[in-house]
JSON list of C-alpha atoms in Angstrom, two decimals:
[
{"chain": "C", "resi": 1, "resn": "MET", "atom": "CA", "xyz": [-5.98, -16.00, 24.07]},
{"chain": "C", "resi": 2, "resn": "LYS", "atom": "CA", "xyz": [-2.54, -17.18, 25.11]},
{"chain": "C", "resi": 3, "resn": "ARG", "atom": "CA", "xyz": [-0.80, -19.97, 23.27]},
{"chain": "C", "resi": 4, "resn": "GLY", "atom": "CA", "xyz": [1.53, -22.64, 24.51]},
{"chain": "C", "resi": 5, "resn": "LYS", "atom": "CA", "xyz": [5.13, -21.89, 23.59]},
{"chain": "C", "resi": 6, "resn": "HIS", "atom": "CA", "xyz": [5.39, -24.84, 21.24]},
{"chain": "C", "resi": 7, "resn": "GLN", "atom": "CA", "xyz": [2.01, -24.44, 19.62]},
{"chain": "C", "resi": 8, "resn": "ASP", "atom": "CA", "xyz": [2.52, -23.78, 15.90]},
{"chain": "C", "resi": 9, "resn": "VAL", "atom": "CA", "xyz": [1.24, -20.32, 15.10]},
{"chain": "C", "resi": 10, "resn": "PHE", "atom": "CA", "xyz": [1.99, -20.84, 11.41]},
{"chain": "C", "resi": 11, "resn": "THR", "atom": "CA", "xyz": [-0.65, -23.51, 10.80]},
{"chain": "C", "resi": 12, "resn": "GLU", "atom": "CA", "xyz": [-3.44, -20.92, 10.55]},
{"chain": "C", "resi": 13, "resn": "ARG", "atom": "CA", "xyz": [-4.75, -20.55, 7.01]},
{"chain": "C", "resi": 14, "resn": "PRO", "atom": "CA", "xyz": [-6.70, -17.64, 5.55]},
{"chain": "C", "resi": 15, "resn": "ALA", "atom": "CA", "xyz": [-10.34, -18.39, 6.39]},
{"chain": "C", "resi": 16, "resn": "VAL", "atom": "CA", "xyz": [-11.87, -16.89, 3.27]},
{"chain": "C", "resi": 17, "resn": "LYS", "atom": "CA", "xyz": [-13.86, -18.23, 0.35]},
{"chain": "C", "resi": 18, "resn": "ALA", "atom": "CA", "xyz": [-12.25, -18.85, -3.05]},
{"chain": "C", "resi": 19, "resn": "ALA", "atom": "CA", "xyz": [-10.30, -16.04, -4.74]},
{"chain": "C", "resi": 20, "resn": "PRO", "atom": "CA", "xyz": [-10.17, -13.50, -1.92]},
{"chain": "C", "resi": 21, "resn": "ASP", "atom": "CA", "xyz": [-9.03, -10.07, -3.01]},
{"chain": "C", "resi": 22, "resn": "ALA", "atom": "CA", "xyz": [-5.72, -8.48, -2.00]},
{"chain": "C", "resi": 23, "resn": "LYS", "atom": "CA", "xyz": [-7.42, -6.08, 0.41]},
{"chain": "C", "resi": 24, "resn": "GLN", "atom": "CA", "xyz": [-9.21, -8.91, 2.21]},
{"chain": "C", "resi": 25, "resn": "LEU", "atom": "CA", "xyz": [-5.98, -10.92, 2.50]},
{"chain": "C", "resi": 26, "resn": "ARG", "atom": "CA", "xyz": [-4.07, -7.93, 3.87]},
{"chain": "C", "resi": 27, "resn": "LYS", "atom": "CA", "xyz": [-6.75, -7.54, 6.52]},
{"chain": "C", "resi": 28, "resn": "LEU", "atom": "CA", "xyz": [-6.36, -11.21, 7.46]},
{"chain": "C", "resi": 29, "resn": "ALA", "atom": "CA", "xyz": [-2.59, -10.74, 7.65]},
{"chain": "C", "resi": 30, "resn": "GLY", "atom": "CA", "xyz": [-3.18, -7.74, 9.91]},
{"chain": "C", "resi": 31, "resn": "ASP", "atom": "CA", "xyz": [-5.43, -9.78, 12.20]},
{"chain": "C", "resi": 32, "resn": "TRP", "atom": "CA", "xyz": [-2.80, -12.53, 12.38]},
{"chain": "C", "resi": 33, "resn": "LEU", "atom": "CA", "xyz": [-0.07, -9.99, 13.20]},
{"chain": "C", "resi": 34, "resn": "LYS", "atom": "CA", "xyz": [-2.27, -8.39, 15.87]},
{"chain": "C", "resi": 35, "resn": "GLN", "atom": "CA", "xyz": [-2.81, -11.77, 17.49]},
{"chain": "C", "resi": 36, "resn": "ARG", "atom": "CA", "xyz": [0.90, -12.58, 17.43]},
{"chain": "C", "resi": 37, "resn": "ARG", "atom": "CA", "xyz": [1.65, -9.19, 19.02]},
{"chain": "C", "resi": 38, "resn": "ALA", "atom": "CA", "xyz": [-0.92, -9.88, 21.72]},
{"chain": "C", "resi": 39, "resn": "ASP", "atom": "CA", "xyz": [0.74, -13.27, 22.31]},
{"chain": "C", "resi": 40, "resn": "ALA", "atom": "CA", "xyz": [4.05, -11.46, 22.76]},
{"chain": "C", "resi": 41, "resn": "GLU", "atom": "CA", "xyz": [2.29, -9.13, 25.25]},
{"chain": "C", "resi": 42, "resn": "LEU", "atom": "CA", "xyz": [3.34, -6.01, 23.37]},
{"chain": "C", "resi": 43, "resn": "SER", "atom": "CA", "xyz": [1.31, -2.90, 22.64]},
{"chain": "C", "resi": 44, "resn": "GLN", "atom": "CA", "xyz": [1.50, -1.25, 19.21]},
{"chain": "C", "resi": 45, "resn": "ALA", "atom": "CA", "xyz": [3.65, 1.46, 20.82]},
{"chain": "C", "resi": 46, "resn": "ASP", "atom": "CA", "xyz": [5.99, -1.16, 22.39]},
{"chain": "C", "resi": 47, "resn": "LEU", "atom": "CA", "xyz": [6.48, -2.90, 19.06]},
{"chain": "C", "resi": 48, "resn": "ALA", "atom": "CA", "xyz": [7.07, 0.39, 17.23]},
{"chain": "C", "resi": 49, "resn": "ALA", "atom": "CA", "xyz": [9.69, 1.41, 19.79]},
{"chain": "C", "resi": 50, "resn": "ARG", "atom": "CA", "xyz": [11.45, -1.93, 19.43]},
{"chain": "C", "resi": 51, "resn": "LEU", "atom": "CA", "xyz": [11.42, -1.57, 15.65]},
{"chain": "C", "resi": 52, "resn": "GLY", "atom": "CA", "xyz": [12.94, 1.91, 15.95]},
{"chain": "C", "resi": 53, "resn": "LEU", "atom": "CA", "xyz": [9.87, 3.76, 14.68]},
{"chain": "C", "resi": 54, "resn": "LYS", "atom": "CA", "xyz": [9.19, 7.25, 16.02]},
{"chain": "C", "resi": 55, "resn": "TYR", "atom": "CA", "xyz": [5.41, 6.71, 16.04]},
{"chain": "C", "resi": 56, "resn": "TYR", "atom": "CA", "xyz": [3.36, 3.57, 16.43]},
{"chain": "C", "resi": 57, "resn": "THR", "atom": "CA", "xyz": [0.93, 4.57, 13.68]},
{"chain": "C", "resi": 58, "resn": "PHE", "atom": "CA", "xyz": [2.55, 2.35, 11.05]},
{"chain": "C", "resi": 59, "resn": "ILE", "atom": "CA", "xyz": [1.94, -0.75, 13.20]},
{"chain": "C", "resi": 60, "resn": "SER", "atom": "CA", "xyz": [-1.75, 0.17, 13.25]},
{"chain": "C", "resi": 61, "resn": "GLN", "atom": "CA", "xyz": [-1.69, 0.83, 9.49]},
{"chain": "C", "resi": 62, "resn": "VAL", "atom": "CA", "xyz": [-0.39, -2.72, 8.89]},
{"chain": "C", "resi": 63, "resn": "GLU", "atom": "CA", "xyz": [-2.62, -4.41, 11.47]},
{"chain": "C", "resi": 64, "resn": "ASN", "atom": "CA", "xyz": [-5.69, -2.66, 10.06]},
{"chain": "C", "resi": 65, "resn": "GLY", "atom": "CA", "xyz": [-4.85, -4.25, 6.70]},
{"chain": "C", "resi": 66, "resn": "PHE", "atom": "CA", "xyz": [-3.96, -1.12, 4.72]},
{"chain": "C", "resi": 67, "resn": "SER", "atom": "CA", "xyz": [-0.24, -1.81, 4.29]},
{"chain": "C", "resi": 68, "resn": "ARG", "atom": "CA", "xyz": [2.15, -4.73, 4.24]},
{"chain": "C", "resi": 69, "resn": "VAL", "atom": "CA", "xyz": [5.08, -5.41, 6.53]},
{"chain": "C", "resi": 70, "resn": "PRO", "atom": "CA", "xyz": [7.97, -4.09, 4.39]},
{"chain": "C", "resi": 71, "resn": "ILE", "atom": "CA", "xyz": [10.46, -6.81, 3.44]},
{"chain": "C", "resi": 72, "resn": "GLU", "atom": "CA", "xyz": [13.34, -4.94, 5.10]},
{"chain": "C", "resi": 73, "resn": "MET", "atom": "CA", "xyz": [11.43, -4.94, 8.41]},
{"chain": "C", "resi": 74, "resn": "MET", "atom": "CA", "xyz": [10.25, -8.56, 8.36]},
{"chain": "C", "resi": 75, "resn": "GLY", "atom": "CA", "xyz": [13.26, -9.99, 10.18]},
{"chain": "C", "resi": 76, "resn": "ALA", "atom": "CA", "xyz": [13.12, -7.47, 13.03]},
{"chain": "C", "resi": 77, "resn": "TRP", "atom": "CA", "xyz": [9.31, -7.71, 13.25]},
{"chain": "C", "resi": 78, "resn": "ALA", "atom": "CA", "xyz": [9.53, -11.51, 13.59]},
{"chain": "C", "resi": 79, "resn": "ARG", "atom": "CA", "xyz": [12.31, -11.26, 16.17]},
{"chain": "C", "resi": 80, "resn": "GLU", "atom": "CA", "xyz": [10.36, -8.82, 18.35]},
{"chain": "C", "resi": 81, "resn": "LEU", "atom": "CA", "xyz": [7.32, -11.10, 18.24]},
{"chain": "C", "resi": 82, "resn": "GLY", "atom": "CA", "xyz": [9.51, -14.05, 19.22]},
{"chain": "C", "resi": 83, "resn": "LEU", "atom": "CA", "xyz": [8.90, -15.88, 15.94]},
{"chain": "C", "resi": 84, "resn": "GLU", "atom": "CA", "xyz": [11.22, -17.67, 13.56]},
{"chain": "C", "resi": 85, "resn": "GLN", "atom": "CA", "xyz": [12.06, -15.26, 10.72]},
{"chain": "C", "resi": 86, "resn": "ALA", "atom": "CA", "xyz": [11.74, -17.60, 7.72]},
{"chain": "C", "resi": 87, "resn": "ALA", "atom": "CA", "xyz": [8.44, -19.04, 8.91]},
{"chain": "C", "resi": 88, "resn": "PHE", "atom": "CA", "xyz": [7.15, -15.53, 9.65]},
{"chain": "C", "resi": 89, "resn": "ALA", "atom": "CA", "xyz": [8.06, -14.29, 6.16]},
{"chain": "C", "resi": 90, "resn": "GLY", "atom": "CA", "xyz": [6.63, -17.45, 4.57]},
{"chain": "C", "resi": 91, "resn": "HIS", "atom": "CA", "xyz": [3.38, -17.06, 6.47]},
{"chain": "C", "resi": 92, "resn": "LEU", "atom": "CA", "xyz": [2.98, -13.41, 5.45]},
{"chain": "C", "resi": 93, "resn": "LEU", "atom": "CA", "xyz": [3.74, -14.37, 1.84]},
{"chain": "C", "resi": 94, "resn": "MET", "atom": "CA", "xyz": [0.64, -16.58, 1.96]},
{"chain": "C", "resi": 95, "resn": "TYR", "atom": "CA", "xyz": [-1.46, -13.42, 2.46]},
{"chain": "C", "resi": 96, "resn": "TYR", "atom": "CA", "xyz": [0.56, -10.91, 0.46]},
{"chain": "C", "resi": 97, "resn": "GLU", "atom": "CA", "xyz": [1.46, -13.05, -2.58]},
{"chain": "C", "resi": 98, "resn": "PRO", "atom": "CA", "xyz": [-0.75, -16.16, -2.42]},
{"chain": "C", "resi": 99, "resn": "GLU", "atom": "CA", "xyz": [0.15, -17.38, -5.90]},
{"chain": "C", "resi": 100, "resn": "LEU", "atom": "CA", "xyz": [3.89, -17.10, -5.25]},
{"chain": "C", "resi": 101, "resn": "HIS", "atom": "CA", "xyz": [3.38, -18.87, -1.91]},
{"chain": "C", "resi": 102, "resn": "ARG", "atom": "CA", "xyz": [1.49, -21.66, -3.67]},
{"chain": "C", "resi": 103, "resn": "LEU", "atom": "CA", "xyz": [4.28, -22.05, -6.23]},
{"chain": "C", "resi": 104, "resn": "LEU", "atom": "CA", "xyz": [6.99, -22.09, -3.57]},
{"chain": "C", "resi": 105, "resn": "PHE", "atom": "CA", "xyz": [5.36, -24.09, -0.81]},
{"chain": "C", "resi": 106, "resn": "GLY", "atom": "CA", "xyz": [2.08, -25.32, -2.25]},
{"chain": "C", "resi": 107, "resn": "ALA", "atom": "CA", "xyz": [2.80, -29.06, -2.13]},
{"chain": "C", "resi": 108, "resn": "GLU", "atom": "CA", "xyz": [4.49, -29.16, 1.28]},
{"chain": "C", "resi": 109, "resn": "ARG", "atom": "CA", "xyz": [2.63, -26.55, 3.33]},
{"chain": "C", "resi": 110, "resn": "LYS", "atom": "CA", "xyz": [-0.92, -26.47, 2.01]},
{"chain": "K", "resi": 1, "resn": "MET", "atom": "CA", "xyz": [-20.82, 40.52, 27.04]},
{"chain": "K", "resi": 2, "resn": "SER", "atom": "CA", "xyz": [-19.97, 38.52, 23.95]},
{"chain": "K", "resi": 3, "resn": "VAL", "atom": "CA", "xyz": [-18.04, 35.27, 24.08]},
{"chain": "K", "resi": 4, "resn": "VAL", "atom": "CA", "xyz": [-15.78, 34.32, 21.24]},
{"chain": "K", "resi": 5, "resn": "ALA", "atom": "CA", "xyz": [-16.24, 30.66, 20.42]},
{"chain": "K", "resi": 6, "resn": "PHE", "atom": "CA", "xyz": [-12.78, 29.25, 19.86]},
{"chain": "K", "resi": 7, "resn": "GLU", "atom": "CA", "xyz": [-12.75, 26.01, 18.00]},
{"chain": "K", "resi": 8, "resn": "ARG", "atom": "CA", "xyz": [-11.77, 23.16, 20.28]},
{"chain": "K", "resi": 9, "resn": "LYS", "atom": "CA", "xyz": [-8.67, 21.30, 19.20]},
{"chain": "K", "resi": 10, "resn": "GLN", "atom": "CA", "xyz": [-9.23, 17.59, 18.64]},
{"chain": "K", "resi": 11, "resn": "ASN", "atom": "CA", "xyz": [-6.81, 15.55, 20.70]},
{"chain": "K", "resi": 12, "resn": "GLY", "atom": "CA", "xyz": [-8.24, 12.07, 20.44]},
{"chain": "K", "resi": 13, "resn": "GLY", "atom": "CA", "xyz": [-11.08, 10.02, 19.03]},
{"chain": "K", "resi": 14, "resn": "GLU", "atom": "CA", "xyz": [-12.55, 9.98, 15.56]},
{"chain": "K", "resi": 15, "resn": "TRP", "atom": "CA", "xyz": [-11.98, 12.59, 12.90]},
{"chain": "K", "resi": 16, "resn": "SER", "atom": "CA", "xyz": [-14.17, 15.67, 13.05]},
{"chain": "K", "resi": 17, "resn": "GLU", "atom": "CA", "xyz": [-16.17, 16.65, 9.96]},
{"chain": "K", "resi": 18, "resn": "LYS", "atom": "CA", "xyz": [-13.84, 19.62, 9.43]},
{"chain": "K", "resi": 19, "resn": "GLU", "atom": "CA", "xyz": [-10.70, 17.51, 9.62]},
{"chain": "K", "resi": 20, "resn": "LEU", "atom": "CA", "xyz": [-12.10, 14.95, 7.21]},
{"chain": "K", "resi": 21, "resn": "SER", "atom": "CA", "xyz": [-13.24, 17.55, 4.71]},
{"chain": "K", "resi": 22, "resn": "THR", "atom": "CA", "xyz": [-9.77, 19.18, 4.81]},
{"chain": "K", "resi": 23, "resn": "LEU", "atom": "CA", "xyz": [-8.08, 15.86, 4.03]},
{"chain": "K", "resi": 24, "resn": "VAL", "atom": "CA", "xyz": [-10.59, 14.76, 1.40]},
{"chain": "K", "resi": 25, "resn": "ALA", "atom": "CA", "xyz": [-10.46, 18.16, -0.34]},
{"chain": "K", "resi": 26, "resn": "ALA", "atom": "CA", "xyz": [-6.66, 18.02, -0.49]},
{"chain": "K", "resi": 27, "resn": "LEU", "atom": "CA", "xyz": [-6.24, 14.39, -1.50]},
{"chain": "K", "resi": 28, "resn": "CYS", "atom": "CA", "xyz": [-9.35, 13.01, -3.20]},
{"chain": "K", "resi": 29, "resn": "ALA", "atom": "CA", "xyz": [-11.06, 15.99, -4.81]},
{"chain": "K", "resi": 30, "resn": "ALA", "atom": "CA", "xyz": [-9.13, 15.99, -8.09]},
{"chain": "K", "resi": 31, "resn": "PRO", "atom": "CA", "xyz": [-11.57, 15.01, -10.87]},
{"chain": "K", "resi": 32, "resn": "GLY", "atom": "CA", "xyz": [-10.90, 11.55, -12.24]},
{"chain": "K", "resi": 33, "resn": "SER", "atom": "CA", "xyz": [-8.37, 10.75, -9.53]},
{"chain": "K", "resi": 34, "resn": "GLY", "atom": "CA", "xyz": [-10.37, 7.62, -8.74]},
{"chain": "K", "resi": 35, "resn": "ARG", "atom": "CA", "xyz": [-8.84, 7.51, -5.29]},
{"chain": "K", "resi": 36, "resn": "GLU", "atom": "CA", "xyz": [-10.70, 6.18, -2.33]},
{"chain": "K", "resi": 37, "resn": "TRP", "atom": "CA", "xyz": [-10.01, 6.69, 1.33]},
{"chain": "K", "resi": 38, "resn": "GLU", "atom": "CA", "xyz": [-10.89, 5.03, 4.59]},
{"chain": "K", "resi": 39, "resn": "ALA", "atom": "CA", "xyz": [-10.75, 6.13, 8.19]},
{"chain": "K", "resi": 40, "resn": "GLY", "atom": "CA", "xyz": [-9.63, 3.93, 11.04]},
{"chain": "K", "resi": 41, "resn": "MET", "atom": "CA", "xyz": [-8.32, 3.97, 14.58]},
{"chain": "K", "resi": 42, "resn": "THR", "atom": "CA", "xyz": [-5.22, 2.78, 16.37]},
{"chain": "K", "resi": 43, "resn": "GLU", "atom": "CA", "xyz": [-5.57, 0.55, 19.42]},
{"chain": "K", "resi": 44, "resn": "ARG", "atom": "CA", "xyz": [-5.22, 3.68, 21.59]},
{"chain": "K", "resi": 45, "resn": "GLY", "atom": "CA", "xyz": [-8.13, 5.32, 19.79]},
{"chain": "K", "resi": 46, "resn": "ASP", "atom": "CA", "xyz": [-6.11, 7.76, 17.69]},
{"chain": "K", "resi": 47, "resn": "ALA", "atom": "CA", "xyz": [-7.68, 8.57, 14.33]},
{"chain": "K", "resi": 48, "resn": "GLN", "atom": "CA", "xyz": [-6.09, 7.49, 11.07]},
{"chain": "K", "resi": 49, "resn": "PHE", "atom": "CA", "xyz": [-6.89, 8.47, 7.47]},
{"chain": "K", "resi": 50, "resn": "TYR", "atom": "CA", "xyz": [-5.74, 6.12, 4.72]},
{"chain": "K", "resi": 51, "resn": "LEU", "atom": "CA", "xyz": [-5.46, 7.27, 1.11]},
{"chain": "K", "resi": 52, "resn": "LEU", "atom": "CA", "xyz": [-5.81, 4.16, -1.02]},
{"chain": "K", "resi": 53, "resn": "GLY", "atom": "CA", "xyz": [-4.17, 3.42, -4.35]},
{"chain": "K", "resi": 54, "resn": "PRO", "atom": "CA", "xyz": [-6.03, 2.22, -7.44]},
{"chain": "K", "resi": 55, "resn": "LEU", "atom": "CA", "xyz": [-7.99, -1.02, -7.70]},
{"chain": "K", "resi": 56, "resn": "PRO", "atom": "CA", "xyz": [-7.59, -3.94, -7.44]},
{"chain": "K", "resi": 57, "resn": "ASP", "atom": "CA", "xyz": [-4.95, -3.78, -4.67]},
{"chain": "K", "resi": 58, "resn": "GLN", "atom": "CA", "xyz": [-6.02, -0.51, -3.04]},
{"chain": "K", "resi": 59, "resn": "VAL", "atom": "CA", "xyz": [-2.88, -0.47, -0.96]},
{"chain": "K", "resi": 60, "resn": "CYS", "atom": "CA", "xyz": [-2.37, 2.51, 1.33]},
{"chain": "K", "resi": 61, "resn": "GLU", "atom": "CA", "xyz": [-0.34, 5.26, -0.36]},
{"chain": "K", "resi": 62, "resn": "LEU", "atom": "CA", "xyz": [-0.47, 7.83, 2.41]},
{"chain": "K", "resi": 63, "resn": "CYS", "atom": "CA", "xyz": [-1.62, 7.77, 6.00]},
{"chain": "K", "resi": 64, "resn": "VAL", "atom": "CA", "xyz": [-2.43, 10.76, 8.18]},
{"chain": "K", "resi": 65, "resn": "SER", "atom": "CA", "xyz": [-2.77, 10.07, 11.90]},
{"chain": "K", "resi": 66, "resn": "ARG", "atom": "CA", "xyz": [-3.67, 12.35, 14.79]},
{"chain": "K", "resi": 67, "resn": "ILE", "atom": "CA", "xyz": [-1.76, 11.74, 18.00]},
{"chain": "K", "resi": 68, "resn": "GLY", "atom": "CA", "xyz": [-2.19, 14.13, 20.90]},
{"chain": "K", "resi": 69, "resn": "GLY", "atom": "CA", "xyz": [-3.26, 17.00, 18.66]},
{"chain": "K", "resi": 70, "resn": "ARG", "atom": "CA", "xyz": [-0.31, 16.43, 16.31]},
{"chain": "K", "resi": 71, "resn": "TYR", "atom": "CA", "xyz": [-0.83, 15.23, 12.73]},
{"chain": "K", "resi": 72, "resn": "ILE", "atom": "CA", "xyz": [1.56, 12.62, 11.39]},
{"chain": "K", "resi": 73, "resn": "LEU", "atom": "CA", "xyz": [1.99, 12.00, 7.64]},
{"chain": "K", "resi": 74, "resn": "GLU", "atom": "CA", "xyz": [3.49, 8.66, 6.60]},
{"chain": "K", "resi": 75, "resn": "ASP", "atom": "CA", "xyz": [3.67, 6.79, 3.34]},
{"chain": "K", "resi": 76, "resn": "GLY", "atom": "CA", "xyz": [2.48, 3.21, 2.83]},
{"chain": "K", "resi": 77, "resn": "SER", "atom": "CA", "xyz": [5.87, 1.84, 3.95]},
{"chain": "K", "resi": 78, "resn": "GLY", "atom": "CA", "xyz": [5.89, 3.65, 7.26]},
{"chain": "K", "resi": 79, "resn": "ARG", "atom": "CA", "xyz": [8.28, 6.44, 6.26]},
{"chain": "K", "resi": 80, "resn": "LEU", "atom": "CA", "xyz": [7.59, 9.58, 8.25]},
{"chain": "K", "resi": 81, "resn": "LEU", "atom": "CA", "xyz": [7.08, 12.37, 5.70]},
{"chain": "K", "resi": 82, "resn": "PHE", "atom": "CA", "xyz": [5.89, 15.29, 7.81]},
{"chain": "K", "resi": 83, "resn": "GLU", "atom": "CA", "xyz": [4.37, 16.17, 11.17]},
{"chain": "K", "resi": 84, "resn": "HIS", "atom": "CA", "xyz": [2.75, 19.34, 12.44]},
{"chain": "K", "resi": 85, "resn": "ARG", "atom": "CA", "xyz": [0.00, 20.60, 14.72]},
{"chain": "K", "resi": 86, "resn": "ASN", "atom": "CA", "xyz": [-1.72, 22.32, 11.78]},
{"chain": "K", "resi": 87, "resn": "LEU", "atom": "CA", "xyz": [-3.71, 19.94, 9.59]},
{"chain": "K", "resi": 88, "resn": "GLU", "atom": "CA", "xyz": [-3.73, 22.39, 6.68]},
{"chain": "K", "resi": 89, "resn": "PHE", "atom": "CA", "xyz": [0.08, 22.21, 6.45]},
{"chain": "K", "resi": 90, "resn": "VAL", "atom": "CA", "xyz": [0.01, 18.43, 6.69]},
{"chain": "K", "resi": 91, "resn": "ALA", "atom": "CA", "xyz": [-2.67, 18.23, 3.97]},
{"chain": "K", "resi": 92, "resn": "LEU", "atom": "CA", "xyz": [-0.50, 20.43, 1.71]},
{"chain": "K", "resi": 93, "resn": "HIS", "atom": "CA", "xyz": [2.47, 18.12, 2.19]},
{"chain": "K", "resi": 94, "resn": "ALA", "atom": "CA", "xyz": [0.25, 15.09, 1.64]},
{"chain": "K", "resi": 95, "resn": "LYS", "atom": "CA", "xyz": [-1.05, 16.58, -1.61]},
{"chain": "K", "resi": 96, "resn": "ALA", "atom": "CA", "xyz": [2.51, 17.11, -2.82]},
{"chain": "K", "resi": 97, "resn": "ALA", "atom": "CA", "xyz": [3.41, 13.53, -1.91]},
{"chain": "K", "resi": 98, "resn": "VAL", "atom": "CA", "xyz": [0.55, 11.94, -3.87]},
{"chain": "K", "resi": 99, "resn": "PRO", "atom": "CA", "xyz": [1.65, 10.40, -7.17]},
{"chain": "K", "resi": 100, "resn": "SER", "atom": "CA", "xyz": [0.17, 12.95, -9.57]},
{"chain": "K", "resi": 101, "resn": "THR", "atom": "CA", "xyz": [-1.56, 12.77, -12.93]},
{"chain": "K", "resi": 102, "resn": "SER", "atom": "CA", "xyz": [1.48, 14.35, -14.61]},
{"chain": "K", "resi": 103, "resn": "TRP", "atom": "CA", "xyz": [3.51, 11.34, -13.49]},
{"chain": "K", "resi": 104, "resn": "LEU", "atom": "CA", "xyz": [0.92, 9.10, -15.19]},
{"chain": "K", "resi": 105, "resn": "MET", "atom": "CA", "xyz": [1.14, 11.25, -18.31]},
{"chain": "K", "resi": 106, "resn": "VAL", "atom": "CA", "xyz": [4.91, 10.76, -18.41]},
{"chain": "K", "resi": 107, "resn": "ARG", "atom": "CA", "xyz": [4.38, 6.99, -18.14]},
{"chain": "K", "resi": 108, "resn": "ALA", "atom": "CA", "xyz": [1.77, 7.05, -20.94]},
{"chain": "K", "resi": 109, "resn": "ILE", "atom": "CA", "xyz": [4.01, 9.10, -23.24]},
{"chain": "K", "resi": 110, "resn": "THR", "atom": "CA", "xyz": [6.97, 6.79, -22.56]},
{"chain": "K", "resi": 111, "resn": "LEU", "atom": "CA", "xyz": [4.79, 3.78, -23.41]},
{"chain": "K", "resi": 112, "resn": "TRP", "atom": "CA", "xyz": [3.56, 5.43, -26.61]},
{"chain": "K", "resi": 113, "resn": "CYS", "atom": "CA", "xyz": [7.15, 6.19, -27.69]},
{"chain": "K", "resi": 114, "resn": "ALA", "atom": "CA", "xyz": [8.16, 2.58, -26.99]},
{"chain": "K", "resi": 115, "resn": "ILE", "atom": "CA", "xyz": [5.26, 1.27, -29.13]},
{"chain": "K", "resi": 116, "resn": "ARG", "atom": "CA", "xyz": [6.11, 3.66, -31.98]},
{"chain": "K", "resi": 117, "resn": "ASN", "atom": "CA", "xyz": [9.75, 2.64, -31.82]},
{"chain": "K", "resi": 118, "resn": "ALA", "atom": "CA", "xyz": [8.80, -1.05, -31.94]},
{"chain": "K", "resi": 119, "resn": "ILE", "atom": "CA", "xyz": [6.58, -0.41, -34.99]},
{"chain": "K", "resi": 120, "resn": "HIS", "atom": "CA", "xyz": [9.39, 1.54, -36.65]},
{"chain": "K", "resi": 121, "resn": "GLU", "atom": "CA", "xyz": [11.90, -1.26, -36.07]},
{"chain": "K", "resi": 122, "resn": "LYS", "atom": "CA", "xyz": [9.77, -4.35, -36.70]},
{"chain": "K", "resi": 123, "resn": "VAL", "atom": "CA", "xyz": [6.85, -3.48, -38.98]},
{"chain": "K", "resi": 124, "resn": "GLU", "atom": "CA", "xyz": [8.41, -0.92, -41.32]},
{"chain": "K", "resi": 125, "resn": "PRO", "atom": "CA", "xyz": [11.14, -3.29, -42.68]},
{"chain": "K", "resi": 126, "resn": "LEU", "atom": "CA", "xyz": [8.35, -5.76, -43.58]},
{"chain": "K", "resi": 127, "resn": "LEU", "atom": "CA", "xyz": [6.47, -3.05, -45.46]},
{"chain": "K", "resi": 128, "resn": "VAL", "atom": "CA", "xyz": [9.64, -1.98, -47.29]},
{"chain": "K", "resi": 129, "resn": "GLU", "atom": "CA", "xyz": [10.31, -5.61, -48.23]},
{"chain": "K", "resi": 130, "resn": "GLY", "atom": "CA", "xyz": [6.78, -5.95, -49.63]},
{"chain": "K", "resi": 131, "resn": "GLU", "atom": "CA", "xyz": [7.21, -2.75, -51.59]},
{"chain": "K", "resi": 132, "resn": "GLU", "atom": "CA", "xyz": [10.47, -4.01, -53.13]},
{"chain": "K", "resi": 133, "resn": "LEU", "atom": "CA", "xyz": [8.81, -7.26, -54.17]},
{"chain": "K", "resi": 134, "resn": "PHE", "atom": "CA", "xyz": [5.98, -5.30, -55.72]},
{"chain": "K", "resi": 135, "resn": "VAL", "atom": "CA", "xyz": [8.43, -3.13, -57.68]},
{"chain": "K", "resi": 136, "resn": "GLN", "atom": "CA", "xyz": [10.16, -6.27, -59.03]},
{"chain": "K", "resi": 137, "resn": "PHE", "atom": "CA", "xyz": [6.95, -8.02, -60.08]},
{"chain": "K", "resi": 138, "resn": "VAL", "atom": "CA", "xyz": [5.08, -5.10, -61.68]},
{"chain": "K", "resi": 139, "resn": "PRO", "atom": "CA", "xyz": [7.28, -4.96, -64.86]},
{"chain": "K", "resi": 140, "resn": "GLN", "atom": "CA", "xyz": [6.90, -8.75, -65.28]},
{"chain": "K", "resi": 141, "resn": "LEU", "atom": "CA", "xyz": [3.14, -8.55, -64.86]},
{"chain": "K", "resi": 142, "resn": "ALA", "atom": "CA", "xyz": [3.07, -5.66, -67.32]},
{"chain": "K", "resi": 143, "resn": "ALA", "atom": "CA", "xyz": [4.98, -7.79, -69.86]},
{"chain": "K", "resi": 144, "resn": "PHE", "atom": "CA", "xyz": [2.38, -10.55, -69.56]},
{"chain": "K", "resi": 145, "resn": "ALA", "atom": "CA", "xyz": [-0.49, -8.14, -70.02]}
]
C-alpha cells in the first residue's frame, strides 16, 4: 500500500495487548521497517547496498524481528527510507525500549 | 553399471535436514546451554538460521544465511564474521563465536570476588567493633557477678 508523501508514518502504534514481550515488539518493529522499505520502493538488497552492507541478510534479520537496527546505522537507515532521522529513531525506541520511550515522550506522543 | 549418488548442493529454499542438524549440533547441542534457534527466510527465499540469546529478550546472537550455495555468518549487529561454501567450516566458526560457558564462569567468579570484598570491607569492621565492646564489658559483668 502506497502512502501519500505527507501522511505521517510515525503515528502507528504497536497493536499488541498489554505488556508485550521484547521479541514480539521487535517483530512489530520489523514489520514497520518492512512497510517503510516497501513505501520507498526498495528491495532488501537495494537497502543493504545503500547502507554499504556486503550482503542483504542483515536487513532480513532485522525485518524478521530477530535483531534491532544498530544505533550507529539508524541515521543512514532513516535517510535511505526517506524518513526524518529523529522521528525514525524515536519510533523505533517505542518498540525497542518502550519504557524509555514512555519516559521521554509519554505525555506528548502517546 | 553403478551410479554414485552425489549429494545435491542446496542453492535456495529452506534448510535441508542435514544442514539444520549440522548447525544445531554445532551451536545448540551443549548441555545446559539453554539456547534456542529459529529458521526463517529472506524476501528472496534464502534460508536463515538465527541463534537466539537467553530469555527474556532472545535477541539474535548469530545468524547463518545461505545465499547461492554460500553460507554467510553474521552476528546480531550485522557484522560479517565468516563466509564459505562449506557449512561445516561456517559451523566451526559460529561455534567459536558463541559466548561460551567459560565466559559465564569468569563473570560468576568476578561477582563472587566482589561480594566477598564487600563483606570484608563492610561487615567485618562491624564484627570487630562488636568484639571490642564485648571485651570491654566482660570484666565489668564479671565484677558484678
